[in-house]
Amino acid sequence: MADRLDAFLAHQGLGTRSEVRGLIRSGLVTVGGVVCRNHAEPLRGRPVTARGRPVVAGPEDATLLLHKPLGLSCSHDPAEAPLLESAYPPELAHLPIEPAGRLDRETSGLLVCTTDGQLIHSLTNPKRTIWKRYRIGYAGTLSAHAVERCAKGIALPDDDRPTMPALLELPGPGEATLHLREGRYHQVRRMIAALGGEVVRLHRDRIGALELPGDLPAGACRQLSPAEQAQLFAEPSPAIIVQ
Ligand code: URA
């Protein structure tokens, strides 16, 4: 935890270093109950207020289970706003939370967002086999052998190797469920296009054996429990075996 006043305020999300220094210079910050204009003041455990409100040290890390709504971009580029980070709890604004993999702006569903780089690596490392389930609405007609083609692997334009074997289920007209164990750029949309359809709705509802909780509405997030984290790396049930 930062002990220097400007670093502490910036770390708690009150602004950039230069913005919080402006705040301090303006006499809007107290340390130990006394106005402090020294941006380098060491805190030594004393309470801090800014604009009359206590600034309390937030958590140092977080791992969130997020129900991504449609319309948010996973990018950090303000030009792409609204951004995924607008869905994170404001009290975690000081933390460098990243999504483990991305969903397109027009894809909804389960996303793990964390400060734990090792967890991100484990979830996105192509050498690991973590199944993800996508619920799809599509327009058009899929090729007669769509299921077999997914099971064998599909050649995608601009990709030098075919997709890994995947499981496609066709529960009804215009509806598909695709189980994938890799995460290439726009993979679901490109696979459905290669099969003759066009994705009109895309929602991810399972990673590993972890299902998107039915009581977590779109746009909401909460801490991922250790048991849920373990489920991310467990085989989904029923087991999916695609040769
Ligand atoms: N595949 C896609 O095409 N888009 C996503 O958001 C996720 C998987």
XYZ file of N, CA and C and ligand atoms in Angstrom:
737
model
N 0.843 -1.199 0.000
C 0.000 0.000 0.000
C 0.875 1.245 0.000
N 0.565 2.202 -0.899
C 1.375 3.416 -1.003
C 1.288 4.210 0.299
N 2.431 4.744 0.780
C 2.425 5.496 2.039
C 2.555 6.999 1.798
N 2.898 7.385 0.561
C 3.065 8.802 0.263
C 1.724 9.373 -0.181
N 1.391 10.583 0.270
C 0.038 11.109 0.078
C -0.424 11.077 -1.382
N 0.369 11.614 -2.307
C -0.117 11.681 -3.696
C -0.275 10.286 -4.294
N 0.673 9.383 -3.959
C 0.590 8.017 -4.484
C -0.646 7.321 -3.913
N -0.911 7.537 -2.636
C -2.065 6.910 -1.991
C -3.368 7.368 -2.656
N -3.501 8.681 -2.850
C -4.746 9.200 -3.436
C -4.928 8.714 -4.876
N -3.833 8.691 -5.625
C -3.926 8.216 -7.011
C -4.287 6.730 -7.019
N -3.693 5.975 -6.103
C -3.950 4.539 -6.024
C -5.409 4.253 -5.657
N -6.006 5.167 -4.889
C -7.412 4.965 -4.493
C -8.379 5.477 -5.562
N -7.829 5.928 -6.690
C -8.687 6.273 -7.825
C -9.181 7.710 -7.816
N -8.522 8.603 -7.045
C -8.990 9.997 -7.022
C -8.469 10.812 -8.186
N -7.627 10.241 -9.019
C -7.132 10.960 -10.190
C -5.707 10.544 -10.495
N -5.158 11.175 -11.537
C -3.762 10.913 -11.862
C -2.896 11.578 -10.798
N -1.577 11.270 -10.834
C -0.682 11.922 -9.874
C -0.820 13.441 -9.938
N -0.836 14.008 -11.179
C -0.872 15.473 -11.251
C -2.235 16.003 -10.806
N -3.318 15.259 -11.062
C -4.643 15.718 -10.611
C -4.722 15.732 -9.079
N -4.191 14.666 -8.435
C -4.313 14.653 -6.968
C -3.374 15.694 -6.348
N -2.269 15.995 -7.025
C -1.397 17.067 -6.499
C -2.131 18.406 -6.533
N -2.935 18.627 -7.577
C -3.739 19.849 -7.669
C -4.711 19.921 -6.495
N -5.322 18.783 -6.206
C -6.273 18.695 -5.085
C -5.577 19.045 -3.768
N -4.371 18.519 -3.610
C -3.607 18.747 -2.366
C -3.230 20.233 -2.265
N -2.736 20.788 -3.389
C -2.348 22.210 -3.401
C -3.530 23.113 -3.054
N -4.738 22.689 -3.466
C -5.922 23.525 -3.227
C -6.388 23.467 -1.777
N -5.722 22.690 -0.943
C -6.096 22.623 0.476
C -7.316 21.755 0.721
N -7.619 20.845 -0.215
C -8.824 20.011 -0.087
C -8.534 18.657 0.554
N -7.295 18.474 1.004
C -6.914 17.159 1.552
C -6.414 17.346 2.984
N -6.896 16.472 3.882
C -6.352 16.495 5.251
C -5.659 15.176 5.547
N -4.649 15.264 6.407
C -3.959 14.060 6.899
C -3.941 14.170 8.418
N -4.469 13.162 9.094
C -4.547 13.206 10.562
C -5.376 14.386 11.047
N -6.380 14.800 10.251
C -7.290 15.871 10.667
C -6.795 17.275 10.357
N -5.613 17.401 9.720
C -5.038 18.729 9.455
C -4.836 18.879 7.947
N -5.196 20.074 7.403
C -4.989 20.287 5.956
C -3.514 20.078 5.639
N -3.265 19.335 4.559
C -1.882 19.034 4.182
C -1.669 19.462 2.726
N -0.660 20.338 2.502
C -0.396 20.801 1.130
C 0.888 20.192 0.581
N 1.443 19.250 1.314
C 2.684 18.595 0.867
C 2.342 17.274 0.190
N 2.488 17.233 -1.145
C 2.052 16.027 -1.857
C 2.879 14.792 -1.486
N 4.095 15.025 -0.941
C 4.966 13.885 -0.625
C 4.851 13.465 0.855
N 3.840 14.009 1.536
C 3.687 13.721 2.967
C 3.604 12.199 3.219
N 4.450 11.681 4.119
C 4.293 10.251 4.458
C 3.083 10.064 5.390
N 2.276 9.039 5.158
C 1.010 8.920 5.893
C 1.168 8.268 7.270
N 2.029 7.297 7.361
C 2.278 6.589 8.635
C 0.973 6.218 9.340
N 0.028 5.687 8.570
C -1.204 5.153 9.160
C -2.238 6.208 9.540
N -1.970 7.496 9.265
C -2.932 8.525 9.675
C -4.125 8.570 8.698
N -5.326 8.923 9.217
C -6.498 8.985 8.323
C -6.399 10.151 7.345
N -6.964 9.924 6.149
C -6.901 10.934 5.077
C -8.326 11.280 4.657
N -8.578 12.561 4.388
C -9.847 12.936 3.746
C -9.521 13.747 2.495
N -10.427 13.689 1.516
C -10.321 14.527 0.317
C -11.695 15.117 0.070
N -11.760 16.396 -0.135
C -13.047 17.114 -0.298
C -14.011 16.755 0.838
N -13.461 16.621 2.032
C -14.291 16.382 3.221
C -14.711 14.942 3.441
N -14.299 14.039 2.528
C -14.719 12.636 2.685
C -13.531 11.757 3.015
N -13.722 10.773 3.914
C -12.609 9.874 4.233
C -12.170 9.093 2.993
N -10.883 8.922 2.840
C -10.356 8.078 1.759
C -9.796 6.827 2.435
N -10.492 5.722 2.208
C -10.117 4.492 2.906
C -9.441 3.561 1.905
N -8.349 2.933 2.340
C -7.622 2.026 1.450
C -8.541 0.889 1.022
N -8.688 0.701 -0.263
C -9.516 -0.392 -0.780
C -8.695 -1.668 -0.854
N -9.315 -2.742 -1.338
C -8.587 -4.010 -1.447
C -7.434 -3.895 -2.433
N -6.473 -4.795 -2.305
C -5.283 -4.782 -3.169
C -5.464 -5.640 -4.412
N -6.419 -6.550 -4.363
C -6.664 -7.383 -5.550
C -8.134 -7.787 -5.607
N -8.539 -8.266 -6.748
C -9.941 -8.675 -6.909
C -10.045 -9.641 -8.075
N -10.953 -10.595 -7.936
C -11.300 -11.469 -9.056
C -12.822 -11.492 -9.125
N -13.331 -11.031 -10.255
C -14.774 -10.822 -10.404
C -15.375 -11.772 -11.417
N -16.594 -12.127 -11.139
C -17.403 -12.865 -12.106
C -18.388 -11.819 -12.642
N -18.311 -11.558 -13.918
C -19.101 -10.467 -14.504
C -20.066 -11.024 -15.546
N -21.291 -10.553 -15.494
C -22.235 -10.847 -16.572
C -22.147 -9.677 -17.544
N -21.335 -9.856 -18.581
C -21.135 -8.750 -19.523
C -22.437 -8.474 -20.272
N -22.869 -7.205 -20.249
C -24.052 -6.869 -21.052
C -23.641 -6.593 -22.492
N -24.603 -6.564 -23.377
C -24.311 -6.139 -24.751
C -23.889 -4.675 -24.717
N -23.035 -4.282 -25.656
C -22.758 -2.851 -25.832
C -21.479 -2.360 -25.189
N -20.836 -3.165 -24.314
C -19.581 -2.711 -23.702
C -18.397 -3.298 -24.457
N -17.353 -2.458 -24.617
C -16.141 -2.929 -25.284
C -15.122 -3.366 -24.236
N -14.408 -4.466 -24.512
C -13.371 -4.948 -23.582
C -12.057 -4.176 -23.745
N -12.036 -3.199 -24.657
C -10.821 -2.420 -24.877
C -10.619 -1.399 -23.747
N -9.400 -0.811 -23.689
C -9.152 0.283 -22.747
C -9.218 1.636 -23.450
N -9.457 1.618 -24.761
C -9.406 2.846 -25.553
C -10.667 3.686 -25.320
N -10.522 4.889 -24.731
C -11.706 5.706 -24.456
C -12.551 5.964 -25.712
N -11.913 5.929 -26.877
C -12.671 6.154 -28.112
C -13.688 5.036 -28.354
N -13.475 3.891 -27.685
C -14.387 2.751 -27.874
C -15.492 2.707 -26.822
N -15.556 3.717 -25.954
C -16.526 3.729 -24.843
C -17.957 3.522 -25.374
N -18.855 2.906 -24.579
C -18.673 2.505 -23.188
C -17.790 1.257 -23.042
N -16.958 1.281 -22.002
C -15.966 0.222 -21.788
C -16.409 -0.738 -20.690
N -15.826 -1.914 -20.741
C -16.125 -2.944 -19.742
C -15.890 -2.424 -18.326
N -14.824 -1.614 -18.161
C -14.474 -1.181 -16.803
C -15.591 -0.366 -16.138
N -16.526 0.162 -16.940
C -17.638 0.905 -16.328
C -18.554 -0.041 -15.549
N -18.394 -1.356 -15.758
C -19.231 -2.319 -15.018
C -18.565 -2.768 -13.721
N -17.295 -2.389 -13.503
C -16.626 -2.801 -12.263
C -17.128 -1.940 -11.112
N -17.150 -2.490 -9.881
C -17.605 -1.681 -8.740
C -16.704 -0.458 -8.550
N -17.282 0.722 -8.294
C -16.472 1.947 -8.173
C -15.403 1.845 -7.094
N -15.658 1.070 -6.036
C -14.654 0.971 -4.954
C -13.426 0.178 -5.386
N -13.486 -0.429 -6.593
C -12.308 -1.157 -7.110
C -11.638 -0.375 -8.239
N -12.040 0.901 -8.399
C -11.551 1.692 -9.544
C -10.036 1.853 -9.526
N -9.405 1.704 -8.347
C -7.951 1.890 -8.258
C -7.190 0.637 -8.687
N -7.898 -0.460 -8.939
C -7.191 -1.728 -9.218
C -7.026 -1.968 -10.724
N -5.902 -2.556 -11.122
C -5.701 -2.858 -12.549
C -6.399 -4.166 -12.937
N -7.717 -4.117 -13.038
C -8.495 -5.336 -13.350
C -8.530 -5.526 -14.866
N -8.292 -6.760 -15.289
C -8.320 -7.083 -16.725
C -9.250 -8.263 -16.955
N -9.930 -8.300 -18.100
C -10.717 -9.494 -18.411
C -9.797 -10.636 -18.847
N -10.152 -11.850 -18.461
C -9.396 -13.024 -18.918
C -9.971 -13.416 -20.270
N -9.412 -12.888 -21.323
C -9.973 -13.079 -22.664
C -11.021 -12.001 -22.900
N -11.460 -11.921 -24.143
C -12.399 -10.845 -24.490
C -13.682 -11.411 -25.060
N -14.735 -10.666 -24.881
C -15.969 -10.920 -25.623
C -16.205 -9.693 -26.498
N -16.748 -9.905 -27.680
C -17.031 -8.773 -28.567
C -18.037 -7.831 -27.911
N -18.061 -6.602 -28.394
C -19.038 -5.627 -27.880
C -20.449 -6.212 -27.936
N -20.766 -6.877 -29.043
C -22.138 -7.392 -29.198
C -22.270 -8.843 -28.746
N -21.427 -9.260 -27.807
C -21.573 -10.574 -27.159
C -21.821 -10.322 -25.684
N -22.741 -11.082 -25.106
C -23.005 -10.967 -23.662
C -22.508 -12.239 -22.978
N -22.524 -12.210 -21.641
C -22.276 -13.450 -20.917
C -21.138 -13.428 -19.935
N -20.685 -14.631 -19.615
C -19.758 -14.864 -18.502
C -18.339 -14.423 -18.843
N -17.805 -13.584 -17.965
C -16.444 -13.090 -18.130
C -15.801 -13.038 -16.752
N -14.569 -13.540 -16.654
C -13.822 -13.433 -15.401
C -12.877 -12.250 -15.555
N -12.896 -11.336 -14.591
C -12.058 -10.132 -14.652
C -11.249 -10.091 -13.362
N -9.948 -9.881 -13.476
C -9.117 -10.072 -12.291
C -7.840 -9.240 -12.330
N -7.264 -9.055 -11.148
C -5.928 -8.462 -11.048
C -4.860 -9.557 -11.045
N -5.280 -10.809 -11.096
C -4.364 -11.945 -10.962
C -3.865 -12.372 -12.355
N -2.661 -11.914 -12.697
C -2.113 -12.203 -14.024
C -1.950 -13.695 -14.267
N -1.636 -14.436 -13.212
C -1.460 -15.887 -13.354
C -2.791 -16.551 -13.732
N -3.871 -16.065 -13.124
C -5.197 -16.629 -13.443
C -5.555 -16.315 -14.900
N -5.265 -15.092 -15.333
C -5.542 -14.730 -16.735
C -4.756 -15.647 -17.663
N -3.480 -15.846 -17.325
C -2.647 -16.707 -18.167
C -3.222 -18.128 -18.206
N -3.611 -18.648 -17.054
C -4.119 -20.027 -17.017
C -5.414 -20.159 -17.827
N -6.237 -19.111 -17.828
C -7.518 -19.208 -18.541
C -7.378 -18.977 -20.041
N -6.321 -18.270 -20.439
C -6.214 -17.908 -21.858
C -5.080 -18.644 -22.577
N -4.254 -19.359 -21.836
C -3.144 -20.082 -22.459
C -3.685 -21.126 -23.438
N -3.333 -21.008 -24.724
C -3.899 -21.947 -25.700
C -3.498 -23.398 -25.441
N -2.469 -23.618 -24.634
C -2.065 -25.017 -24.376
C -3.010 -25.716 -23.398
N -3.836 -24.912 -22.685
C -4.762 -25.544 -21.750
C -6.094 -25.780 -22.444
N -6.795 -26.808 -22.005
C -8.085 -27.102 -22.618
C -9.192 -26.678 -21.670
N -9.710 -25.503 -21.878
C -10.827 -25.054 -21.052
C -12.009 -24.834 -21.982
N -13.026 -25.630 -21.782
C -14.188 -25.551 -22.671
C -15.044 -24.345 -22.331
N -15.513 -23.696 -23.361
C -16.437 -22.574 -23.168
C -17.692 -22.846 -23.987
N -18.831 -22.459 -23.435
C -20.084 -22.750 -24.145
C -20.743 -21.445 -24.595
N -21.093 -21.418 -25.854
C -21.730 -20.230 -26.455
C -23.128 -20.590 -26.952
N -24.070 -19.748 -26.588
C -25.439 -19.886 -27.111
C -25.582 -18.897 -28.265
N -26.044 -19.406 -29.396
C -26.003 -18.611 -30.635
C -27.385 -18.519 -31.257
N -27.716 -17.339 -31.727
C -28.843 -17.195 -32.634
C -28.259 -16.860 -33.996
N -28.712 -17.534 -35.045
C -28.117 -17.243 -36.352
C -29.195 -17.092 -37.420
N -28.811 -16.371 -38.475
C -29.662 -16.243 -39.655
C -29.042 -17.088 -40.761
N -29.866 -17.471 -41.732
C -29.350 -18.265 -42.845
C -29.469 -19.751 -42.556
N -28.809 -20.532 -43.394
C -28.887 -21.996 -43.282
C -27.486 -22.548 -43.131
N -27.297 -23.383 -42.114
C -25.966 -23.973 -41.918
C -25.791 -25.168 -42.848
N -24.554 -25.428 -43.219
C -24.269 -26.527 -44.138
C -24.763 -27.842 -43.542
N -25.118 -28.769 -44.411
C -25.729 -30.030 -43.978
C -24.822 -30.788 -43.014
N -23.524 -30.615 -43.147
C -22.590 -31.377 -42.304
C -21.927 -30.495 -41.255
N -22.676 -29.492 -40.797
C -22.092 -28.506 -39.879
C -21.520 -29.177 -38.621
N -22.266 -30.120 -38.054
C -21.826 -30.736 -36.791
C -20.509 -31.490 -37.013
N -20.467 -32.276 -38.094
C -19.254 -33.057 -38.391
C -18.081 -32.128 -38.702
N -18.359 -31.054 -39.422
C -17.259 -30.125 -39.775
C -16.669 -29.483 -38.519
N -17.541 -29.134 -37.566
C -17.019 -28.562 -36.308
C -16.205 -29.618 -35.564
N -16.676 -30.845 -35.570
C -15.973 -31.916 -34.838
C -14.592 -32.180 -35.439
N -14.488 -32.005 -36.752
C -13.192 -32.257 -37.417
C -12.276 -31.053 -37.356
N -12.855 -29.855 -37.307
C -12.059 -28.623 -37.398
C -12.331 -27.955 -38.733
N -12.495 -26.647 -38.688
C -12.874 -25.883 -39.882
C -11.725 -24.976 -40.291
N -11.484 -24.885 -41.593
C -10.500 -23.902 -42.078
C -11.187 -22.539 -42.122
N -10.581 -21.552 -41.477
C -11.154 -20.202 -41.475
C -10.309 -19.296 -42.359
N -10.952 -18.382 -43.098
C -10.180 -17.442 -43.909
C -9.186 -16.697 -43.011
N -7.995 -16.453 -43.502
C -6.952 -15.710 -42.771
C -6.375 -16.460 -41.581
N -6.670 -17.755 -41.433
C -6.055 -18.541 -40.360
C -5.284 -19.669 -41.016
N -4.035 -19.882 -40.541
C -3.218 -20.889 -41.222
C -3.474 -22.310 -40.720
N -4.233 -22.469 -39.629
C -4.532 -23.838 -39.200
C -6.021 -23.942 -38.884
N -6.563 -25.150 -39.074
C -7.995 -25.320 -38.816
C -8.319 -25.162 -37.336
N -9.569 -24.913 -37.037
C -9.999 -24.815 -35.636
C -9.836 -26.170 -34.955
N -9.691 -26.148 -33.644
C -9.627 -27.407 -32.908
C -11.013 -28.047 -32.909
N -11.061 -29.382 -32.769
C -12.374 -30.030 -32.745
C -13.306 -29.369 -31.727
N -14.529 -29.124 -32.152
C -15.513 -28.427 -31.310
C -16.831 -29.169 -31.410
N -17.685 -28.953 -30.439
C -18.979 -29.628 -30.433
C -20.075 -28.624 -30.763
N -20.792 -28.896 -31.847
C -21.910 -28.030 -32.250
C -23.211 -28.773 -32.005
N -24.146 -28.128 -31.343
C -25.480 -28.705 -31.147
C -26.484 -27.770 -31.808
N -27.513 -28.363 -32.400
C -28.518 -27.560 -33.117
C -29.886 -27.836 -32.501
N -30.201 -27.123 -31.413
C -31.440 -27.436 -30.683
C -32.722 -27.031 -31.400
N -32.654 -26.097 -32.318
C -33.887 -25.668 -33.002
C -33.537 -24.732 -34.136
N -34.537 -24.357 -34.967
C -34.255 -23.491 -36.108
C -33.614 -22.176 -35.668
N -32.518 -21.801 -36.308
C -31.857 -20.529 -36.003
C -31.129 -20.519 -34.675
N -31.003 -21.682 -34.038
C -30.334 -21.730 -32.737
C -29.218 -22.761 -32.761
N -28.107 -22.414 -32.123
C -26.991 -23.354 -32.037
C -26.298 -23.164 -30.694
N -25.660 -24.234 -30.249
C -24.794 -24.156 -29.071
C -23.439 -24.672 -29.507
N -22.417 -23.884 -29.239
C -21.076 -24.285 -29.674
C -20.167 -24.379 -28.451
N -19.504 -25.537 -28.312
C -18.551 -25.741 -27.220
C -17.154 -25.657 -27.841
N -16.379 -24.680 -27.366
C -15.046 -24.438 -27.929
C -13.990 -24.566 -26.848
N -12.806 -24.993 -27.214
C -11.720 -24.996 -26.222
C -10.565 -24.107 -26.652
N -10.834 -23.172 -27.532
C -9.840 -22.163 -27.886
C -10.579 -20.834 -28.035
N -9.845 -19.765 -28.200
C -10.497 -18.457 -28.234
C -9.852 -17.557 -29.254
N -10.048 -17.908 -30.525
C -9.487 -17.041 -31.571
C -10.387 -15.835 -31.792
N -9.813 -14.862 -32.499
C -10.517 -13.607 -32.790
C -11.865 -13.897 -33.476
N -12.946 -13.409 -32.896
C -14.300 -13.574 -33.457
C -14.580 -15.029 -33.859
N -14.085 -15.966 -33.051
C -14.105 -17.349 -33.523
C -15.514 -17.883 -33.802
N -16.435 -17.629 -32.901
C -17.780 -18.192 -33.106
C -18.392 -17.593 -34.376
N -18.298 -16.273 -34.492
C -18.911 -15.614 -35.663
C -18.286 -16.133 -36.955
N -16.957 -16.339 -36.924
C -16.280 -16.798 -38.149
C -16.611 -18.258 -38.451
N -16.751 -19.070 -37.420
C -17.104 -20.480 -37.681
C -18.513 -20.595 -38.249
N -19.440 -19.821 -37.654
C -20.819 -19.900 -38.161
C -20.867 -19.366 -39.597
N -20.074 -18.311 -39.873
C -20.040 -17.777 -41.248
C -19.479 -18.836 -42.202
N -18.437 -19.562 -41.756
C -17.844 -20.598 -42.620
C -18.843 -21.727 -42.884
N -19.822 -21.868 -41.977
C -20.828 -22.930 -42.150
C -22.055 -22.430 -42.902
N -22.042 -21.150 -43.303
C -23.129 -20.626 -44.137
C -24.123 -19.749 -43.404
N -23.933 -19.514 -42.104
C -24.889 -18.692 -41.344
C -24.298 -17.353 -40.959
N -25.111 -16.569 -40.265
C -24.631 -15.279 -39.731
C -25.130 -15.153 -38.292
N -24.185 -14.921 -37.381
C -24.569 -14.809 -35.968
C -25.363 -13.519 -35.760
N -26.528 -13.652 -35.138
C -27.319 -12.463 -34.822
C -27.419 -12.262 -33.304
N -27.062 -13.294 -32.533
C -27.091 -13.212 -31.065
C -26.018 -14.137 -30.534
N -25.230 -13.641 -29.564
C -24.145 -14.489 -29.041
C -23.999 -14.249 -27.543
N -24.009 -15.350 -26.813
C -23.985 -15.263 -25.346
C -23.137 -16.425 -24.832
N -22.165 -16.127 -23.965
C -21.360 -17.217 -23.363
C -21.915 -17.494 -21.968
N -22.257 -18.751 -21.721
C -22.864 -19.029 -20.414
C -22.107 -20.067 -19.596
N -20.954 -20.515 -20.074
C -20.179 -21.442 -19.235
C -18.700 -21.391 -19.613
N -17.848 -21.415 -18.581
C -16.397 -21.575 -18.778
C -15.998 -22.744 -17.895
N -15.357 -23.764 -18.472
C -15.059 -24.976 -17.697
C -16.370 -25.537 -17.193
N -16.456 -25.743 -15.876
C -17.715 -26.236 -15.308
C -18.476 -25.115 -14.608
N -18.008 -23.881 -14.770
C -18.668 -22.752 -14.097
C -19.733 -22.140 -15.001
N -20.974 -22.219 -14.545
C -22.090 -21.642 -15.301
C -22.309 -20.197 -14.864
N -22.739 -19.366 -15.787
C -23.135 -17.999 -15.421
C -24.315 -18.111 -14.457
N -24.189 -17.577 -13.229
C -25.284 -17.738 -12.269
C -26.570 -17.090 -12.793
N -27.678 -17.818 -12.656
C -28.969 -17.337 -13.163
C -29.434 -16.076 -12.457
N -28.909 -15.825 -11.233
C -29.380 -14.655 -10.475
C -28.468 -13.442 -10.654
N -27.541 -13.516 -11.621
C -26.642 -12.368 -11.853
C -27.097 -11.665 -13.138
N -27.789 -10.527 -13.003
C -28.323 -9.888 -14.209
C -27.224 -9.293 -15.087
N -27.539 -9.053 -16.336
C -26.575 -8.438 -17.258
C -26.101 -7.109 -16.678
N -24.787 -6.907 -16.675
C -24.209 -5.664 -16.149
C -23.744 -5.798 -14.714
N -24.160 -6.893 -14.040
C -23.787 -7.055 -12.622
C -22.528 -7.902 -12.504
N -21.804 -7.699 -11.406
C -20.651 -8.558 -11.133
C -20.539 -8.765 -9.626
N -19.812 -9.791 -9.261
C -19.526 -10.033 -7.842
C -18.211 -10.789 -7.752
N -17.685 -10.884 -6.508
C -16.419 -11.596 -6.320
C -16.597 -13.066 -6.714
N -15.578 -13.608 -7.344
C -15.569 -15.036 -7.671
C -15.062 -15.776 -6.439
N -15.788 -16.771 -5.986
C -15.351 -17.506 -4.785
C -14.256 -18.503 -5.182
N -13.436 -18.974 -4.209
C -12.417 -19.975 -4.530
C -13.032 -21.233 -5.150
N -14.217 -21.640 -4.669
C -14.856 -22.845 -5.232
C -15.219 -22.608 -6.696
N -15.723 -21.404 -7.004
C -16.069 -21.088 -8.396
C -14.815 -21.033 -9.259
N -13.734 -20.503 -8.671
C -12.476 -20.436 -9.433
C -12.018 -21.850 -9.812
N -12.164 -22.785 -8.876
C -11.762 -24.171 -9.165
C -12.641 -24.744 -10.274
N -13.918 -24.354 -10.299
C -14.830 -24.879 -11.330
C -14.411 -24.463 -12.742
N -13.740 -23.305 -12.842
C -13.296 -22.851 -14.172
C -12.377 -23.875 -14.820
N -11.648 -24.609 -13.983
C -10.645 -25.540 -14.507
C -11.135 -26.987 -14.448
N -12.404 -27.173 -14.066
C -12.953 -28.529 -13.993
C -13.610 -28.883 -15.321
N -13.692 -30.178 -15.603
C -14.373 -30.630 -16.812
C -15.846 -30.261 -16.729
N -16.423 -29.751 -17.825
C -17.855 -29.495 -17.787
C -18.619 -30.815 -17.674
N -19.805 -30.746 -17.174
C -20.604 -31.955 -17.026
C -21.903 -31.772 -17.815
N -22.347 -32.672 -18.659
C -21.688 -33.925 -18.978
C -20.394 -33.674 -19.755
N -19.441 -34.591 -19.599
C -18.132 -34.411 -20.228
C -18.302 -34.285 -21.746
N -17.539 -33.388 -22.316
C -17.581 -33.202 -23.766
C -16.359 -33.893 -24.333
N -16.567 -34.845 -25.170
C -15.400 -35.510 -25.755
C -15.536 -35.412 -27.266
N -14.688 -34.620 -27.857
C -14.686 -34.485 -29.315
C -13.345 -35.020 -29.800
N -13.369 -35.982 -30.666
C -12.098 -36.566 -31.131
C -11.555 -35.744 -32.285
N -16.454 -15.685 -30.505
C -16.886 -14.551 -31.093
O -17.045 -14.506 -32.298
N -17.139 -13.484 -30.315
C -17.007 -13.501 -28.970
O -17.285 -12.492 -28.313
C -16.572 -14.685 -28.366
C -16.300 -15.765 -29.155
